[in-house]
Coordinates of C-alpha atoms in Angstrom, one line a residue:
M1 CA 18.6 -29.8 -48.2
M2 CA 16.8 -32.5 -46.2
E3 CA 18.9 -31.5 -43.2
V4 CA 17.9 -27.9 -43.6
E5 CA 14.2 -28.8 -43.8
S6 CA 14.6 -31.0 -40.7
E7 CA 16.1 -28.2 -38.8
T8 CA 13.4 -25.8 -40.0
Q9 CA 10.7 -28.2 -38.8
E10 CA 12.4 -28.6 -35.4
L11 CA 12.7 -24.8 -35.0
H12 CA 9.0 -24.5 -36.0
I13 CA 8.0 -27.0 -33.3
H14 CA 10.2 -25.3 -30.7
V15 CA 8.6 -22.0 -31.4
N16 CA 5.0 -23.0 -31.8
G17 CA 4.9 -26.3 -29.9
E18 CA 5.0 -27.7 -26.3
P19 CA 7.8 -25.6 -24.8
A20 CA 6.0 -22.4 -25.5
R21 CA 2.8 -23.8 -24.0
K22 CA 4.7 -25.0 -21.0
S23 CA 6.2 -21.5 -20.5
S24 CA 2.7 -19.9 -20.9
T25 CA 1.3 -22.3 -18.3
E26 CA 4.0 -21.4 -15.8
Q27 CA 3.5 -17.7 -16.4
R28 CA -0.2 -18.0 -15.9
S29 CA 0.5 -19.9 -12.6
H30 CA 2.9 -17.2 -11.5
N31 CA 0.3 -14.5 -12.4
Y32 CA -2.4 -16.3 -10.5
S33 CA -0.2 -16.7 -7.4
W34 CA 0.8 -13.0 -7.6
R35 CA -2.8 -11.8 -7.9
L36 CA -3.8 -14.0 -5.0
R37 CA -1.2 -12.4 -2.8
V38 CA -2.1 -8.9 -3.9
S39 CA -5.8 -9.6 -3.3
L40 CA -5.0 -10.8 0.2
Y41 CA -3.0 -7.7 1.0
V42 CA -5.7 -5.5 -0.4
T43 CA -8.3 -7.1 1.8
I44 CA -6.2 -6.8 4.9
I45 CA -5.5 -3.1 4.2
L46 CA -9.1 -2.2 3.7
A47 CA -10.4 -4.1 6.7
G48 CA -7.6 -3.0 9.0
E49 CA -7.7 0.7 8.2
T50 CA -11.5 0.9 8.3
V51 CA -11.9 -0.9 11.6
A52 CA -8.9 0.9 13.2
T53 CA -10.1 4.4 12.2
L54 CA -13.6 3.8 13.5
L55 CA -12.3 2.3 16.8
G56 CA -10.0 5.3 17.2
R57 CA -12.9 7.7 16.8
L58 CA -15.0 5.6 19.3
Y59 CA -12.2 5.8 21.8
Y60 CA -12.2 9.6 21.7
D61 CA -15.9 10.0 21.7
K62 CA -16.5 7.8 24.8
G63 CA -14.0 9.5 27.1
G64 CA -10.6 8.6 25.8
N65 CA -8.2 11.6 25.7
S66 CA -4.7 10.1 25.4
T67 CA -3.1 10.7 22.1
W68 CA -0.1 8.8 23.3
L69 CA -2.2 5.7 23.8
E70 CA -3.9 6.1 20.4
T71 CA -0.5 6.4 18.9
L72 CA 0.8 3.4 20.7
V73 CA -1.9 1.1 19.5
Q74 CA -0.9 1.8 15.9
L75 CA 2.6 0.4 16.6
L76 CA 2.4 -2.1 19.5
G77 CA 1.0 -5.0 17.5
F78 CA 4.4 -6.2 16.1
P79 CA 4.7 -9.2 18.4
L80 CA 1.7 -10.7 16.5
T81 CA 4.0 -11.2 13.5
I82 CA 6.4 -13.4 15.4
P83 CA 4.5 -16.7 15.0
C84 CA 4.5 -16.1 11.2
Y85 CA 8.3 -16.8 11.3
Y86 CA 7.6 -20.3 12.4
F87 CA 4.3 -21.3 10.8
I88 CA 4.5 -19.5 7.4
K89 CA 7.1 -20.8 5.0
P90 CA 9.0 -17.8 3.4
E91 CA 8.5 -17.4 -0.3
P92 CA 11.4 -17.8 -2.7
S93 CA 13.2 -14.6 -3.8
K94 CA 11.9 -13.1 -7.1
P95 CA 14.6 -13.1 -9.8
K96 CA 14.4 -9.4 -10.5
S97 CA 18.1 -9.2 -11.5
T98 CA 20.7 -11.6 -12.8
T99 CA 23.5 -9.8 -11.0
K100 CA 24.9 -11.2 -7.8
K101 CA 23.4 -9.6 -4.7
T102 CA 25.3 -9.0 -1.5
S103 CA 23.5 -8.8 1.8
P104 CA 23.6 -5.4 3.6
S105 CA 25.6 -5.1 6.8
F106 CA 24.2 -5.1 10.3
L107 CA 24.9 -1.4 10.6
T108 CA 23.1 -0.7 7.3
L109 CA 20.0 -2.7 8.3
S110 CA 20.0 -1.0 11.7
L111 CA 20.0 2.5 10.2
V112 CA 17.2 1.5 7.8
Y113 CA 15.0 0.1 10.5
I114 CA 15.7 2.9 13.0
G115 CA 15.1 5.7 10.4
L116 CA 11.9 4.2 9.1
G117 CA 10.8 3.4 12.7
L118 CA 11.2 7.0 13.9
L119 CA 9.4 8.3 10.8
S120 CA 6.6 5.9 11.5
A121 CA 6.4 7.1 15.1
G122 CA 6.1 10.8 13.9
H123 CA 3.4 9.9 11.4
S124 CA 1.4 8.0 14.0
V125 CA 1.6 11.0 16.5
L126 CA 0.3 13.4 13.9
Y127 CA -2.4 10.9 13.0
S128 CA -3.6 10.7 16.6
F129 CA -3.9 14.5 16.9
G130 CA -5.7 14.8 13.6
L131 CA -8.2 12.2 14.6
L132 CA -8.7 13.9 18.0
Y133 CA -9.6 17.4 16.6
L134 CA -11.5 16.3 13.4
P135 CA -14.7 14.3 12.8
V136 CA -13.8 10.9 11.4
S137 CA -15.5 11.6 8.0
T138 CA -13.5 14.9 7.6
F139 CA -10.3 13.2 8.7
S140 CA -10.7 10.3 6.3
L141 CA -11.3 12.6 3.3
I142 CA -8.3 14.8 4.2
S143 CA -6.2 11.6 4.3
A144 CA -6.8 11.1 0.6
S145 CA -4.1 13.8 0.0
Q146 CA -1.5 11.1 0.9
L147 CA -1.8 9.8 -2.6
A148 CA -0.6 13.1 -4.0
F149 CA 2.3 13.2 -1.6
N150 CA 3.2 9.6 -2.4
A151 CA 3.3 10.4 -6.1
V152 CA 5.8 13.2 -5.6
F153 CA 8.0 11.1 -3.3
A154 CA 7.7 8.1 -5.7
Y155 CA 8.8 10.3 -8.6
F156 CA 12.1 11.2 -6.9
L157 CA 12.8 8.0 -4.9
N158 CA 11.2 5.2 -6.9
S159 CA 11.4 6.5 -10.5
Q160 CA 7.6 6.7 -10.8
K161 CA 6.4 7.9 -14.2
F162 CA 3.6 10.5 -14.4
T163 CA 0.9 10.0 -17.0
P164 CA -2.2 12.1 -17.7
F165 CA -4.4 9.7 -15.7
I166 CA -2.1 9.9 -12.7
L167 CA -1.8 13.7 -12.9
N168 CA -5.6 13.9 -13.1
S169 CA -5.8 11.7 -10.0
L170 CA -3.4 13.9 -8.0
V171 CA -5.2 17.1 -8.9
L172 CA -8.6 15.6 -7.9
L173 CA -7.4 14.2 -4.6
T174 CA -5.6 17.3 -3.7
T175 CA -8.6 19.5 -4.5
S176 CA -10.8 17.0 -2.5
S177 CA -8.8 17.5 0.7
T178 CA -8.3 21.2 0.3
L179 CA -12.1 21.8 0.1
L180 CA -12.5 20.6 3.6
V181 CA -10.3 23.2 5.3
T182 CA -12.8 25.9 4.2
Q183 CA -15.7 24.2 5.9
P184 CA -16.6 25.6 9.3
D185 CA -16.8 22.9 12.0
H186 CA -20.3 22.7 13.5
E187 CA -20.0 19.1 14.4
S188 CA -19.4 19.5 18.2
S189 CA -21.0 16.2 18.9
T190 CA -18.2 14.3 17.1
S191 CA -15.2 16.4 17.9
K192 CA -13.5 17.5 21.1
S193 CA -13.8 21.2 20.3
S194 CA -15.7 23.3 17.8
A195 CA -13.1 26.1 17.9
K196 CA -11.7 27.0 14.5
Y197 CA -8.2 26.9 16.0
N198 CA -8.5 23.3 16.9
Y199 CA -10.0 22.5 13.5
V200 CA -7.0 24.1 11.7
I201 CA -4.6 22.2 14.0
G202 CA -6.4 19.0 13.2
Y203 CA -6.3 19.7 9.5
I204 CA -2.5 20.5 9.7
C205 CA -1.9 17.3 11.6
A206 CA -4.0 15.2 9.2
I207 CA -2.0 16.6 6.2
G208 CA 1.3 16.0 8.0
S209 CA 0.2 12.5 8.8
S210 CA -0.6 11.9 5.2
A211 CA 2.7 13.3 4.0
G212 CA 4.6 11.2 6.6
H213 CA 2.8 8.0 5.7
S214 CA 3.5 8.6 2.0
L215 CA 7.2 9.3 2.6
L216 CA 7.4 6.2 4.7
L217 CA 6.0 4.0 1.9
S218 CA 8.3 5.5 -0.7
L219 CA 11.3 5.0 1.5
T220 CA 10.3 1.5 2.3
D221 CA 10.0 0.8 -1.5
Y222 CA 13.5 2.3 -1.9
A223 CA 14.9 0.2 0.9
F224 CA 13.6 -3.0 -0.7
E225 CA 14.9 -2.2 -4.1
K226 CA 18.2 -0.5 -3.4
I227 CA 19.4 -1.7 0.0
L228 CA 17.7 -4.9 1.2
K229 CA 17.3 -6.4 -2.3
K230 CA 15.1 -9.1 -1.0
H231 CA 11.6 -10.0 -2.2
T232 CA 10.3 -12.6 0.2
F233 CA 7.6 -12.7 2.8
K234 CA 10.2 -12.9 5.5
A235 CA 11.5 -9.5 4.3
I236 CA 8.0 -8.1 4.9
L237 CA 7.9 -9.5 8.4
D238 CA 11.3 -8.1 9.2
M239 CA 10.4 -4.7 7.9
V240 CA 7.1 -4.5 9.9
T241 CA 8.5 -6.1 13.1
Y242 CA 11.8 -4.1 13.4
Q243 CA 10.3 -0.8 12.2
S244 CA 7.4 -1.1 14.6
L245 CA 9.8 -2.1 17.5
V246 CA 11.7 1.1 17.0
A247 CA 8.6 3.3 16.7
T248 CA 7.1 1.7 19.8
C249 CA 10.2 2.5 21.8
A250 CA 10.1 6.1 20.6
V251 CA 6.4 6.5 21.6
L252 CA 7.0 4.8 25.0
V253 CA 9.7 7.4 25.7
G254 CA 7.2 10.1 24.9
L255 CA 4.4 8.5 27.0
F256 CA 6.5 8.1 30.1
G257 CA 8.5 11.3 29.6
S258 CA 5.4 13.4 29.4
G259 CA 3.7 11.7 32.3
G260 CA 0.8 10.6 30.1
W261 CA 0.9 7.1 31.6
K262 CA -0.4 8.3 34.9
V263 CA -3.9 9.1 33.7
L264 CA -4.4 5.9 31.7
L265 CA -5.8 3.9 34.7
K266 CA -8.2 6.7 35.7
E267 CA -9.2 7.1 32.1
M268 CA -10.0 3.4 31.9
E269 CA -12.2 3.6 35.0
E270 CA -14.2 6.6 33.7
F271 CA -14.6 5.3 30.2
K272 CA -18.3 5.7 29.2
L273 CA -18.6 2.1 27.8
G274 CA -16.9 0.5 30.7
R275 CA -13.5 -1.0 31.5
S276 CA -14.0 -4.1 29.4
S277 CA -15.0 -2.1 26.3
Y278 CA -11.9 0.1 26.9
L279 CA -9.6 -2.9 26.7
L280 CA -11.5 -4.4 23.8
I281 CA -11.2 -1.2 21.8
T282 CA -7.5 -0.9 22.6
V283 CA -6.8 -4.6 21.6
G284 CA -9.0 -4.3 18.5
S285 CA -7.2 -1.2 17.3
T286 CA -3.8 -2.8 17.9
I287 CA -4.7 -5.9 15.8
S288 CA -6.3 -3.8 13.0
W289 CA -3.3 -1.5 12.7
Q290 CA -0.9 -4.4 12.6
A291 CA -2.9 -6.0 9.8
F292 CA -2.9 -2.7 7.9
S293 CA 0.9 -2.5 8.3
I294 CA 1.5 -6.0 6.9
G295 CA -0.8 -5.4 4.0
S296 CA 0.8 -2.0 3.2
V297 CA 4.3 -3.3 3.2
G298 CA 3.2 -6.4 1.3
L299 CA 1.8 -4.3 -1.5
V300 CA 4.9 -2.1 -1.6
L301 CA 6.9 -5.2 -2.1
E302 CA 4.6 -6.9 -4.7
V303 CA 3.6 -3.8 -6.7
S304 CA 4.8 -0.3 -5.6
S305 CA 4.4 2.3 -2.8
L306 CA 2.0 4.4 -4.9
F307 CA -0.3 1.4 -5.5
S308 CA -0.2 0.6 -1.8
N309 CA -1.3 4.1 -1.0
V310 CA -4.0 4.0 -3.7
I311 CA -5.5 0.9 -2.1
S312 CA -5.6 2.6 1.3
T313 CA -7.7 5.4 -0.2
L314 CA -10.4 2.8 -1.1
S315 CA -11.6 3.0 2.4
L316 CA -12.3 6.7 1.8
P317 CA -16.0 6.3 0.7
V318 CA -16.5 3.6 3.4
V319 CA -15.4 5.3 6.5
P320 CA -17.4 8.5 6.1
V321 CA -20.6 6.5 5.4
L322 CA -20.0 4.3 8.5
A323 CA -19.2 7.4 10.5
V324 CA -22.6 8.9 9.6
V325 CA -24.2 5.6 10.7
F326 CA -22.3 5.0 14.0
F327 CA -21.2 8.5 15.1
R328 CA -24.0 10.6 13.5
D329 CA -21.4 12.7 11.5
E330 CA -23.0 15.3 9.3
M331 CA -22.6 14.6 5.6
S332 CA -22.5 18.2 4.3
G333 CA -22.5 19.3 0.7
I334 CA -18.8 20.1 0.8
K335 CA -18.1 16.6 2.0
L336 CA -20.1 15.0 -0.7
V337 CA -18.3 17.0 -3.4
A338 CA -14.9 16.1 -1.7
M339 CA -15.9 12.4 -1.6
F340 CA -16.9 12.5 -5.3
L341 CA -13.6 14.1 -6.4
A342 CA -11.7 11.6 -4.3
I343 CA -13.4 8.6 -5.8
W344 CA -13.0 10.1 -9.3
G345 CA -9.3 10.5 -8.5
F346 CA -9.0 6.9 -7.4
V347 CA -10.7 5.6 -10.5
S348 CA -8.4 7.6 -12.7
Y349 CA -5.3 6.0 -11.1
A350 CA -6.9 2.6 -11.1
Y351 CA -7.6 2.9 -14.9
Q352 CA -3.9 3.8 -15.5
H353 CA -2.9 0.7 -13.6
Y354 CA -5.3 -1.3 -15.7
V355 CA -3.7 0.1 -18.9
D356 CA -0.2 -0.7 -17.6
D357 CA -1.3 -4.3 -17.0
L358 CA -2.5 -4.7 -20.5
K359 CA 0.9 -3.7 -22.1
P360 CA 2.9 -6.8 -21.2
E361 CA 0.1 -9.0 -22.6
E362 CA 0.0 -7.1 -25.8
E363 CA 3.8 -7.3 -26.1
E364 CA 3.7 -11.0 -25.4
L365 CA 1.2 -11.5 -28.2
K366 CA 3.4 -9.5 -30.6
I367 CA 6.6 -11.4 -29.9
P368 CA 5.8 -14.6 -31.9
Q369 CA 4.8 -12.7 -35.0
P370 CA 8.3 -11.6 -36.2
I371 CA 9.6 -15.2 -35.5
E372 CA 6.9 -16.7 -37.6
E373 CA 7.5 -14.1 -40.4
E374 CA 11.2 -14.9 -40.3
Q375 CA 10.4 -18.6 -40.5
E376 CA 8.2 -18.1 -43.5
E377 CA 11.0 -16.2 -45.3
K378 CA 13.4 -19.0 -44.6
E379 CA 11.0 -21.6 -46.0
A380 CA 10.5 -19.4 -49.1
Q381 CA 14.2 -19.1 -49.6
E382 CA 14.6 -22.9 -49.3
D383 CA 11.9 -23.5 -51.9
D384 CA 13.6 -21.1 -54.3
T385 CA 16.9 -22.9 -53.7
N386 CA 15.3 -26.3 -54.4
N387 CA 13.7 -24.9 -57.6
I388 CA 17.1 -23.6 -58.8
H389 CA 18.8 -27.0 -58.1
V390 CA 16.0 -28.8 -60.0

């Protein structure tokens, strides 16, 4: 019986002693590192998207008219990621599965990067046309619809589960963007044309851009989980670099094929803010969009495509306010209602994510309880056995 009691004490120490605390410490360290990376990606997304959108509107307002150039700056920054391969140590793969993983073939990788690159090029072209024909505040609010598109794509491609809070978020964000198409465009000072036709074209392009961006994120998430099966920072760099390379080549074909490159030099000379400002706006937009791309893919890898899209909508209340300050956009009543609904939709989704984060902690707290109860039952049985022997 002494041996049984000794084993019982050892088991009790193993369950409630140092090994458990060590595991808890390691888990907290992992969670802290993960939260730090996610926070970094969130900051990069918000800063990159806000600055890039405002610079794009400034380019159009001060004499720029090339949608091909505005598309190109969204994709051309991929060489900026090359130094990261040498100066940033890749993170170890996350053990998401215990099964042996095989690397995809060169043909498979090529098809993935080419397909996503072409989709990125199409989304960027639609984005440029939408920004050309719409005020930046209206365009930013319409872009909130990308979250609804992303939820649908994530449901079919990434097994995303719908909850009441997520459904509420989708309805609010869709309603928010739909309200804006009923608004007559009287803001001739901030758009290239006040014609209703151009407004509708801009609206359609903005919606198409949102759908394309959402599909791109969901397919990227699917590629990481089902095809690439890698969860490292190097995988993020590869995805951003090769995808942007393909998209840049596609846009360059359109730029030279349409003859759009011939007017760029003249456009630079006639730019209202001067040649230097023209170059600075172009370079600033390129860097901002590249930062946004890295942050978006990083959040797809660390969390999900839907969460990445949700974070990008955080700039929604920021861009329209800054547009009123810098571009004198009119903040009409419809825009205020649309902004309120969009923010409400974001908060609804964010709360669902908060609830999901609490579940693992609650389950972790519940796990030791059955073990302790089982241990108490064993001790009671041993005491009964001792009493019988006595």
